[in-house]
Amino acid sequence: MSQTPSTPSGESLPPIPKDPFTPYVDDRAERISRWRIVFGSISLVVAVFGFCTQGALLSSLFANAWMMKRMGIDAPPPPDILVWTGGVQAIILVLLGILLTAGSAMLLARKPLGAKLVLAWAVSRLVMVLLGAVVAVVTIKPQAEWAVELTASMRESFRAQGLKEEQLPPLIDQAKAESDGIRNIAIFSVAFATWPFVMAIVLTRPKVKEDIAGWGRA
């Protein structure tokens, strides 16, 4: 009858074969390194996607009037508070995207510094989610007011271009826009907090910390 041995840390190993001459195969190296490949790769994808998204958002904030004019729409500019709060958040998130990109690449390369960078990103990103939610709630009223004005301007511009009434974008109710905005803030806050929370949990697990310490010794 085969036995199932274990390591001093309690980690199960493959059963010992009945035939004493059969080579004993242990995939421990693969098992303990699999987490960095999975979580490192996903983090790298998240970093690149977030960097591109926030970069595009930052560009659109300051080029909104130009883009609207190119579309033939005489639109009101966004309130200054939305431009600057959105711009500052986007700049910080772009920098965090660079941090996560570097950390993820180093994590895949088995460099201990990569784990520290990714963990720093996770904590910073969770803080930014909280601050972003607070800022979004505080600025929900000017956001809704601007959305109403923007929709009205778009309708007038499209009407002047010859579009029929049924083809125009629907009018926005400010009260509904504010209530929908609160709901969206909650949904996006949970979504944006999910991956940094996952990485914070993964990188603080004892077995993962032991694995990372082994990289340093190597």
PDB file of C-alpha atoms in Angstrom:
ATOM      1  CA  MET A   1       0.000   0.000   0.000  1.00  0.00           C
ATOM      2  CA  SER A   2       1.440   3.368  -1.000  1.00  0.00           C
ATOM      3  CA  GLN A   3       1.975   6.090   1.539  1.00  0.00           C
ATOM      4  CA  THR A   4       1.387   9.816   1.144  1.00  0.00           C
ATOM      5  CA  PRO A   5       4.372  11.670   2.659  1.00  0.00           C
ATOM      6  CA  SER A   6       4.419  15.323   3.519  1.00  0.00           C
ATOM      7  CA  THR A   7       6.979  18.079   3.930  1.00  0.00           C
ATOM      8  CA  PRO A   8       7.821  19.641   7.333  1.00  0.00           C
ATOM      9  CA  SER A   9       5.493  22.524   6.407  1.00  0.00           C
ATOM     10  CA  GLY A  10       2.603  20.081   6.002  1.00  0.00           C
ATOM     11  CA  GLU A  11       2.529  20.189   2.189  1.00  0.00           C
ATOM     12  CA  SER A  12       1.389  16.895   0.628  1.00  0.00           C
ATOM     13  CA  LEU A  13       3.714  15.095  -1.771  1.00  0.00           C
ATOM     14  CA  PRO A  14       2.833  12.509  -4.450  1.00  0.00           C
ATOM     15  CA  PRO A  15       2.341   8.936  -3.116  1.00  0.00           C
ATOM     16  CA  ILE A  16       5.426   6.721  -2.922  1.00  0.00           C
ATOM     17  CA  PRO A  17       5.269   4.134  -5.741  1.00  0.00           C
ATOM     18  CA  LYS A  18       4.903   0.453  -4.788  1.00  0.00           C
ATOM     19  CA  ASP A  19       7.882  -0.533  -6.937  1.00  0.00           C
ATOM     20  CA  PRO A  20      11.040   0.631  -5.098  1.00  0.00           C
ATOM     21  CA  PHE A  21      12.900   0.861  -8.427  1.00  0.00           C
ATOM     22  CA  THR A  22      10.382   3.287  -9.943  1.00  0.00           C
ATOM     23  CA  PRO A  23      11.821   6.839 -10.065  1.00  0.00           C
ATOM     24  CA  TYR A  24      10.199   9.157  -7.548  1.00  0.00           C
ATOM     25  CA  VAL A  25       8.850  12.213  -9.368  1.00  0.00           C
ATOM     26  CA  ASP A  26       8.155  15.329  -7.358  1.00  0.00           C
ATOM     27  CA  ASP A  27       6.550  18.339  -9.056  1.00  0.00           C
ATOM     28  CA  ARG A  28       6.977  20.588  -6.008  1.00  0.00           C
ATOM     29  CA  ALA A  29       8.872  23.253  -7.978  1.00  0.00           C
ATOM     30  CA  GLU A  30       6.030  23.439 -10.482  1.00  0.00           C
ATOM     31  CA  ARG A  31       3.372  23.478  -7.796  1.00  0.00           C
ATOM     32  CA  ILE A  32       4.885  26.327  -5.769  1.00  0.00           C
ATOM     33  CA  SER A  33       5.734  28.424  -8.829  1.00  0.00           C
ATOM     34  CA  ARG A  34       2.348  28.121 -10.498  1.00  0.00           C
ATOM     35  CA  TRP A  35       0.876  30.977  -8.438  1.00  0.00           C
ATOM     36  CA  ARG A  36       3.375  33.546  -9.762  1.00  0.00           C
ATOM     37  CA  ILE A  37       2.673  32.566 -13.367  1.00  0.00           C
ATOM     38  CA  VAL A  38      -1.107  32.791 -12.976  1.00  0.00           C
ATOM     39  CA  PHE A  39      -1.313  35.881 -10.780  1.00  0.00           C
ATOM     40  CA  GLY A  40       1.688  37.581 -12.372  1.00  0.00           C
ATOM     41  CA  SER A  41       0.271  37.188 -15.882  1.00  0.00           C
ATOM     42  CA  ILE A  42      -3.184  38.453 -14.902  1.00  0.00           C
ATOM     43  CA  SER A  43      -1.629  41.396 -13.067  1.00  0.00           C
ATOM     44  CA  LEU A  44       0.410  42.276 -16.144  1.00  0.00           C
ATOM     45  CA  VAL A  45      -2.743  42.279 -18.297  1.00  0.00           C
ATOM     46  CA  VAL A  46      -4.567  44.413 -15.696  1.00  0.00           C
ATOM     47  CA  ALA A  47      -1.623  46.836 -15.608  1.00  0.00           C
ATOM     48  CA  VAL A  48      -1.449  47.332 -19.373  1.00  0.00           C
ATOM     49  CA  PHE A  49      -5.226  47.652 -19.735  1.00  0.00           C
ATOM     50  CA  GLY A  50      -5.461  50.113 -16.835  1.00  0.00           C
ATOM     51  CA  PHE A  51      -2.537  52.168 -18.126  1.00  0.00           C
ATOM     52  CA  CYS A  52      -4.111  52.511 -21.567  1.00  0.00           C
ATOM     53  CA  THR A  53      -7.584  53.246 -20.168  1.00  0.00           C
ATOM     54  CA  GLN A  54      -6.410  55.923 -17.747  1.00  0.00           C
ATOM     55  CA  GLY A  55      -4.160  57.463 -20.398  1.00  0.00           C
ATOM     56  CA  ALA A  56      -7.117  57.734 -22.774  1.00  0.00           C
ATOM     57  CA  LEU A  57      -9.282  59.214 -19.999  1.00  0.00           C
ATOM     58  CA  LEU A  58      -6.621  61.782 -19.168  1.00  0.00           C
ATOM     59  CA  SER A  59      -6.387  62.815 -22.817  1.00  0.00           C
ATOM     60  CA  SER A  60     -10.158  63.060 -23.223  1.00  0.00           C
ATOM     61  CA  LEU A  61     -10.534  65.267 -20.142  1.00  0.00           C
ATOM     62  CA  PHE A  62      -8.356  68.008 -21.588  1.00  0.00           C
ATOM     63  CA  ALA A  63      -9.305  67.473 -25.234  1.00  0.00           C
ATOM     64  CA  ASN A  64     -13.074  67.262 -24.717  1.00  0.00           C
ATOM     65  CA  ALA A  65     -13.894  70.596 -26.366  1.00  0.00           C
ATOM     66  CA  TRP A  66     -11.679  69.813 -29.367  1.00  0.00           C
ATOM     67  CA  MET A  67     -13.245  66.359 -29.847  1.00  0.00           C
ATOM     68  CA  MET A  68     -16.775  67.758 -29.626  1.00  0.00           C
ATOM     69  CA  LYS A  69     -15.961  70.472 -32.133  1.00  0.00           C
ATOM     70  CA  ARG A  70     -14.593  67.853 -34.518  1.00  0.00           C
ATOM     71  CA  MET A  71     -17.975  66.118 -34.262  1.00  0.00           C
ATOM     72  CA  GLY A  72     -19.746  69.376 -35.066  1.00  0.00           C
ATOM     73  CA  ILE A  73     -21.162  69.754 -31.548  1.00  0.00           C
ATOM     74  CA  ASP A  74     -21.096  73.046 -29.714  1.00  0.00           C
ATOM     75  CA  ALA A  75     -20.861  71.492 -26.242  1.00  0.00           C
ATOM     76  CA  PRO A  76     -20.316  73.154 -22.864  1.00  0.00           C
ATOM     77  CA  PRO A  77     -16.929  72.347 -21.299  1.00  0.00           C
ATOM     78  CA  PRO A  78     -16.915  70.066 -18.252  1.00  0.00           C
ATOM     79  CA  PRO A  79     -16.796  71.842 -14.870  1.00  0.00           C
ATOM     80  CA  ASP A  80     -13.307  72.610 -13.627  1.00  0.00           C
ATOM     81  CA  ILE A  81     -13.791  70.424 -10.553  1.00  0.00           C
ATOM     82  CA  LEU A  82     -14.424  67.399 -12.786  1.00  0.00           C
ATOM     83  CA  VAL A  83     -11.435  68.171 -14.994  1.00  0.00           C
ATOM     84  CA  TRP A  84      -8.966  68.560 -12.159  1.00  0.00           C
ATOM     85  CA  THR A  85     -10.200  65.791  -9.866  1.00  0.00           C
ATOM     86  CA  GLY A  86     -10.432  63.421 -12.814  1.00  0.00           C
ATOM     87  CA  GLY A  87      -7.054  64.530 -14.139  1.00  0.00           C
ATOM     88  CA  VAL A  88      -5.245  64.079 -10.819  1.00  0.00           C
ATOM     89  CA  GLN A  89      -6.772  60.632 -10.318  1.00  0.00           C
ATOM     90  CA  ALA A  90      -5.868  59.595 -13.862  1.00  0.00           C
ATOM     91  CA  ILE A  91      -2.236  60.719 -13.436  1.00  0.00           C
ATOM     92  CA  ILE A  92      -1.913  58.769 -10.171  1.00  0.00           C
ATOM     93  CA  LEU A  93      -3.489  55.679 -11.728  1.00  0.00           C
ATOM     94  CA  VAL A  94      -1.186  55.874 -14.759  1.00  0.00           C
ATOM     95  CA  LEU A  95       1.799  55.888 -12.371  1.00  0.00           C
ATOM     96  CA  LEU A  96       0.312  52.960 -10.470  1.00  0.00           C
ATOM     97  CA  GLY A  97      -0.109  51.159 -13.790  1.00  0.00           C
ATOM     98  CA  ILE A  98       3.616  51.576 -14.445  1.00  0.00           C
ATOM     99  CA  LEU A  99       4.338  50.273 -10.935  1.00  0.00           C
ATOM    100  CA  LEU A 100       2.164  47.203 -11.478  1.00  0.00           C
ATOM    101  CA  THR A 101       3.693  46.535 -14.902  1.00  0.00           C
ATOM    102  CA  ALA A 102       7.207  46.535 -13.467  1.00  0.00           C
ATOM    103  CA  GLY A 103       6.172  44.492 -10.436  1.00  0.00           C
ATOM    104  CA  SER A 104       4.323  41.878 -12.491  1.00  0.00           C
ATOM    105  CA  ALA A 105       7.235  41.441 -14.905  1.00  0.00           C
ATOM    106  CA  MET A 106       9.647  40.994 -11.989  1.00  0.00           C
ATOM    107  CA  LEU A 107       7.224  38.593 -10.324  1.00  0.00           C
ATOM    108  CA  LEU A 108       7.226  36.416 -13.433  1.00  0.00           C
ATOM    109  CA  ALA A 109      11.026  36.566 -13.406  1.00  0.00           C
ATOM    110  CA  ARG A 110      11.107  35.314  -9.759  1.00  0.00           C
ATOM    111  CA  LYS A 111      12.549  38.557  -8.393  1.00  0.00           C
ATOM    112  CA  PRO A 112      11.563  39.281  -4.743  1.00  0.00           C
ATOM    113  CA  LEU A 113      11.318  43.022  -5.467  1.00  0.00           C
ATOM    114  CA  GLY A 114       8.444  42.277  -7.857  1.00  0.00           C
ATOM    115  CA  ALA A 115       6.323  40.944  -4.996  1.00  0.00           C
ATOM    116  CA  LYS A 116       7.007  44.107  -2.966  1.00  0.00           C
ATOM    117  CA  LEU A 117       6.068  46.347  -5.896  1.00  0.00           C
ATOM    118  CA  VAL A 118       2.830  44.448  -6.596  1.00  0.00           C
ATOM    119  CA  LEU A 119       1.879  44.519  -2.918  1.00  0.00           C
ATOM    120  CA  ALA A 120       2.596  48.268  -2.799  1.00  0.00           C
ATOM    121  CA  TRP A 121       0.380  48.663  -5.868  1.00  0.00           C
ATOM    122  CA  ALA A 122      -2.428  46.624  -4.266  1.00  0.00           C
ATOM    123  CA  VAL A 123      -2.471  48.761  -1.118  1.00  0.00           C
ATOM    124  CA  SER A 124      -2.215  52.025  -3.081  1.00  0.00           C
ATOM    125  CA  ARG A 125      -4.941  50.938  -5.496  1.00  0.00           C
ATOM    126  CA  LEU A 126      -7.342  50.105  -2.666  1.00  0.00           C
ATOM    127  CA  VAL A 127      -6.702  53.545  -1.171  1.00  0.00           C
ATOM    128  CA  MET A 128      -7.386  55.138  -4.570  1.00  0.00           C
ATOM    129  CA  VAL A 129     -10.642  53.197  -4.913  1.00  0.00           C
ATOM    130  CA  LEU A 130     -11.804  54.613  -1.585  1.00  0.00           C
ATOM    131  CA  LEU A 131     -10.709  58.165  -2.402  1.00  0.00           C
ATOM    132  CA  GLY A 132     -12.177  57.927  -5.898  1.00  0.00           C
ATOM    133  CA  ALA A 133     -15.549  56.846  -4.510  1.00  0.00           C
ATOM    134  CA  VAL A 134     -15.570  59.775  -2.074  1.00  0.00           C
ATOM    135  CA  VAL A 135     -14.652  62.266  -4.816  1.00  0.00           C
ATOM    136  CA  ALA A 136     -17.279  60.824  -7.154  1.00  0.00           C
ATOM    137  CA  VAL A 137     -19.995  61.144  -4.510  1.00  0.00           C
ATOM    138  CA  VAL A 138     -18.964  64.727  -3.699  1.00  0.00           C
ATOM    139  CA  THR A 139     -18.983  65.725  -7.385  1.00  0.00           C
ATOM    140  CA  ILE A 140     -22.112  63.779  -8.367  1.00  0.00           C
ATOM    141  CA  LYS A 141     -24.227  66.932  -8.666  1.00  0.00           C
ATOM    142  CA  PRO A 142     -21.944  68.851 -11.109  1.00  0.00           C
ATOM    143  CA  GLN A 143     -21.509  65.606 -13.072  1.00  0.00           C
ATOM    144  CA  ALA A 144     -25.277  65.245 -13.488  1.00  0.00           C
ATOM    145  CA  GLU A 145     -25.741  68.935 -14.340  1.00  0.00           C
ATOM    146  CA  TRP A 146     -23.036  68.750 -17.010  1.00  0.00           C
ATOM    147  CA  ALA A 147     -24.569  65.564 -18.446  1.00  0.00           C
ATOM    148  CA  VAL A 148     -27.928  67.332 -18.808  1.00  0.00           C
ATOM    149  CA  GLU A 149     -26.344  70.376 -20.484  1.00  0.00           C
ATOM    150  CA  LEU A 150     -24.203  68.209 -22.744  1.00  0.00           C
ATOM    151  CA  THR A 151     -27.181  66.149 -23.903  1.00  0.00           C
ATOM    152  CA  ALA A 152     -29.199  69.291 -24.628  1.00  0.00           C
ATOM    153  CA  SER A 153     -26.320  70.747 -26.674  1.00  0.00           C
ATOM    154  CA  MET A 154     -25.894  67.513 -28.608  1.00  0.00           C
ATOM    155  CA  ARG A 155     -29.615  67.440 -29.430  1.00  0.00           C
ATOM    156  CA  GLU A 156     -29.494  71.005 -30.733  1.00  0.00           C
ATOM    157  CA  SER A 157     -26.380  70.343 -32.807  1.00  0.00           C
ATOM    158  CA  PHE A 158     -27.788  67.146 -34.310  1.00  0.00           C
ATOM    159  CA  ARG A 159     -31.125  68.816 -34.979  1.00  0.00           C
ATOM    160  CA  ALA A 160     -29.307  71.591 -36.862  1.00  0.00           C
ATOM    161  CA  GLN A 161     -27.527  68.916 -38.909  1.00  0.00           C
ATOM    162  CA  GLY A 162     -30.892  67.604 -40.088  1.00  0.00           C
ATOM    163  CA  LEU A 163     -31.445  64.614 -37.822  1.00  0.00           C
ATOM    164  CA  LYS A 164     -35.024  63.667 -37.107  1.00  0.00           C
ATOM    165  CA  GLU A 165     -36.449  64.015 -33.604  1.00  0.00           C
ATOM    166  CA  GLU A 166     -36.570  60.260 -33.007  1.00  0.00           C
ATOM    167  CA  GLN A 167     -32.882  60.004 -33.927  1.00  0.00           C
ATOM    168  CA  LEU A 168     -31.781  62.475 -31.275  1.00  0.00           C
ATOM    169  CA  PRO A 169     -30.252  61.222 -27.991  1.00  0.00           C
ATOM    170  CA  PRO A 170     -32.854  61.079 -25.201  1.00  0.00           C
ATOM    171  CA  LEU A 171     -33.050  63.851 -22.649  1.00  0.00           C
ATOM    172  CA  ILE A 172     -31.479  63.171 -19.249  1.00  0.00           C
ATOM    173  CA  ASP A 173     -33.321  63.687 -15.983  1.00  0.00           C
ATOM    174  CA  GLN A 174     -30.895  65.176 -13.469  1.00  0.00           C
ATOM    175  CA  ALA A 175     -32.371  63.409 -10.428  1.00  0.00           C
ATOM    176  CA  LYS A 176     -32.230  60.059 -12.215  1.00  0.00           C
ATOM    177  CA  ALA A 177     -28.699  60.778 -13.397  1.00  0.00           C
ATOM    178  CA  GLU A 178     -27.613  61.391  -9.807  1.00  0.00           C
ATOM    179  CA  SER A 179     -29.271  58.200  -8.505  1.00  0.00           C
ATOM    180  CA  ASP A 180     -27.793  56.162 -11.367  1.00  0.00           C
ATOM    181  CA  GLY A 181     -24.426  57.735 -10.656  1.00  0.00           C
ATOM    182  CA  ILE A 182     -24.475  56.588  -7.018  1.00  0.00           C
ATOM    183  CA  ARG A 183     -25.303  53.052  -8.130  1.00  0.00           C
ATOM    184  CA  ASN A 184     -22.503  53.084 -10.710  1.00  0.00           C
ATOM    185  CA  ILE A 185     -20.019  54.368  -8.129  1.00  0.00           C
ATOM    186  CA  ALA A 186     -20.792  51.370  -5.904  1.00  0.00           C
ATOM    187  CA  ILE A 187     -20.525  48.887  -8.781  1.00  0.00           C
ATOM    188  CA  PHE A 188     -17.249  50.243 -10.165  1.00  0.00           C
ATOM    189  CA  SER A 189     -15.709  50.607  -6.700  1.00  0.00           C
ATOM    190  CA  VAL A 190     -16.270  46.911  -6.016  1.00  0.00           C
ATOM    191  CA  ALA A 191     -14.989  45.981  -9.480  1.00  0.00           C
ATOM    192  CA  PHE A 192     -11.827  48.096  -9.200  1.00  0.00           C
ATOM    193  CA  ALA A 193     -11.086  46.839  -5.671  1.00  0.00           C
ATOM    194  CA  THR A 194     -11.387  43.139  -6.524  1.00  0.00           C
ATOM    195  CA  TRP A 195      -7.994  42.426  -8.108  1.00  0.00           C
ATOM    196  CA  PRO A 196      -5.826  44.506  -5.726  1.00  0.00           C
ATOM    197  CA  PHE A 197      -7.627  42.800  -2.827  1.00  0.00           C
ATOM    198  CA  VAL A 198      -6.924  39.380  -4.364  1.00  0.00           C
ATOM    199  CA  MET A 199      -3.233  40.199  -4.864  1.00  0.00           C
ATOM    200  CA  ALA A 200      -2.903  41.535  -1.325  1.00  0.00           C
ATOM    201  CA  ILE A 201      -4.282  38.246   0.015  1.00  0.00           C
ATOM    202  CA  VAL A 202      -2.101  36.110  -2.286  1.00  0.00           C
ATOM    203  CA  LEU A 203       1.163  37.918  -1.520  1.00  0.00           C
ATOM    204  CA  THR A 204       0.651  37.760   2.256  1.00  0.00           C
ATOM    205  CA  ARG A 205      -0.022  33.995   2.381  1.00  0.00           C
ATOM    206  CA  PRO A 206       2.679  32.138   4.388  1.00  0.00           C
ATOM    207  CA  LYS A 207       3.483  29.628   1.614  1.00  0.00           C
ATOM    208  CA  VAL A 208       3.815  32.385  -0.982  1.00  0.00           C
ATOM    209  CA  LYS A 209       6.052  34.432   1.322  1.00  0.00           C
ATOM    210  CA  GLU A 210       8.178  31.337   1.874  1.00  0.00           C
ATOM    211  CA  ASP A 211       8.453  30.808  -1.878  1.00  0.00           C
ATOM    212  CA  ILE A 212       9.469  34.444  -2.439  1.00  0.00           C
ATOM    213  CA  ALA A 213      12.089  34.196   0.316  1.00  0.00           C
ATOM    214  CA  GLY A 214      13.528  31.235  -1.560  1.00  0.00           C
ATOM    215  CA  TRP A 215      14.007  33.398  -4.643  1.00  0.00           C
ATOM    216  CA  GLY A 216      16.124  35.778  -2.588  1.00  0.00           C
ATOM    217  CA  ARG A 217      18.271  32.950  -1.216  1.00  0.00           C
ATOM    218  CA  ALA A 218      18.753  31.565  -4.706  1.00  0.00           C
TER     219      ALA A 218
END
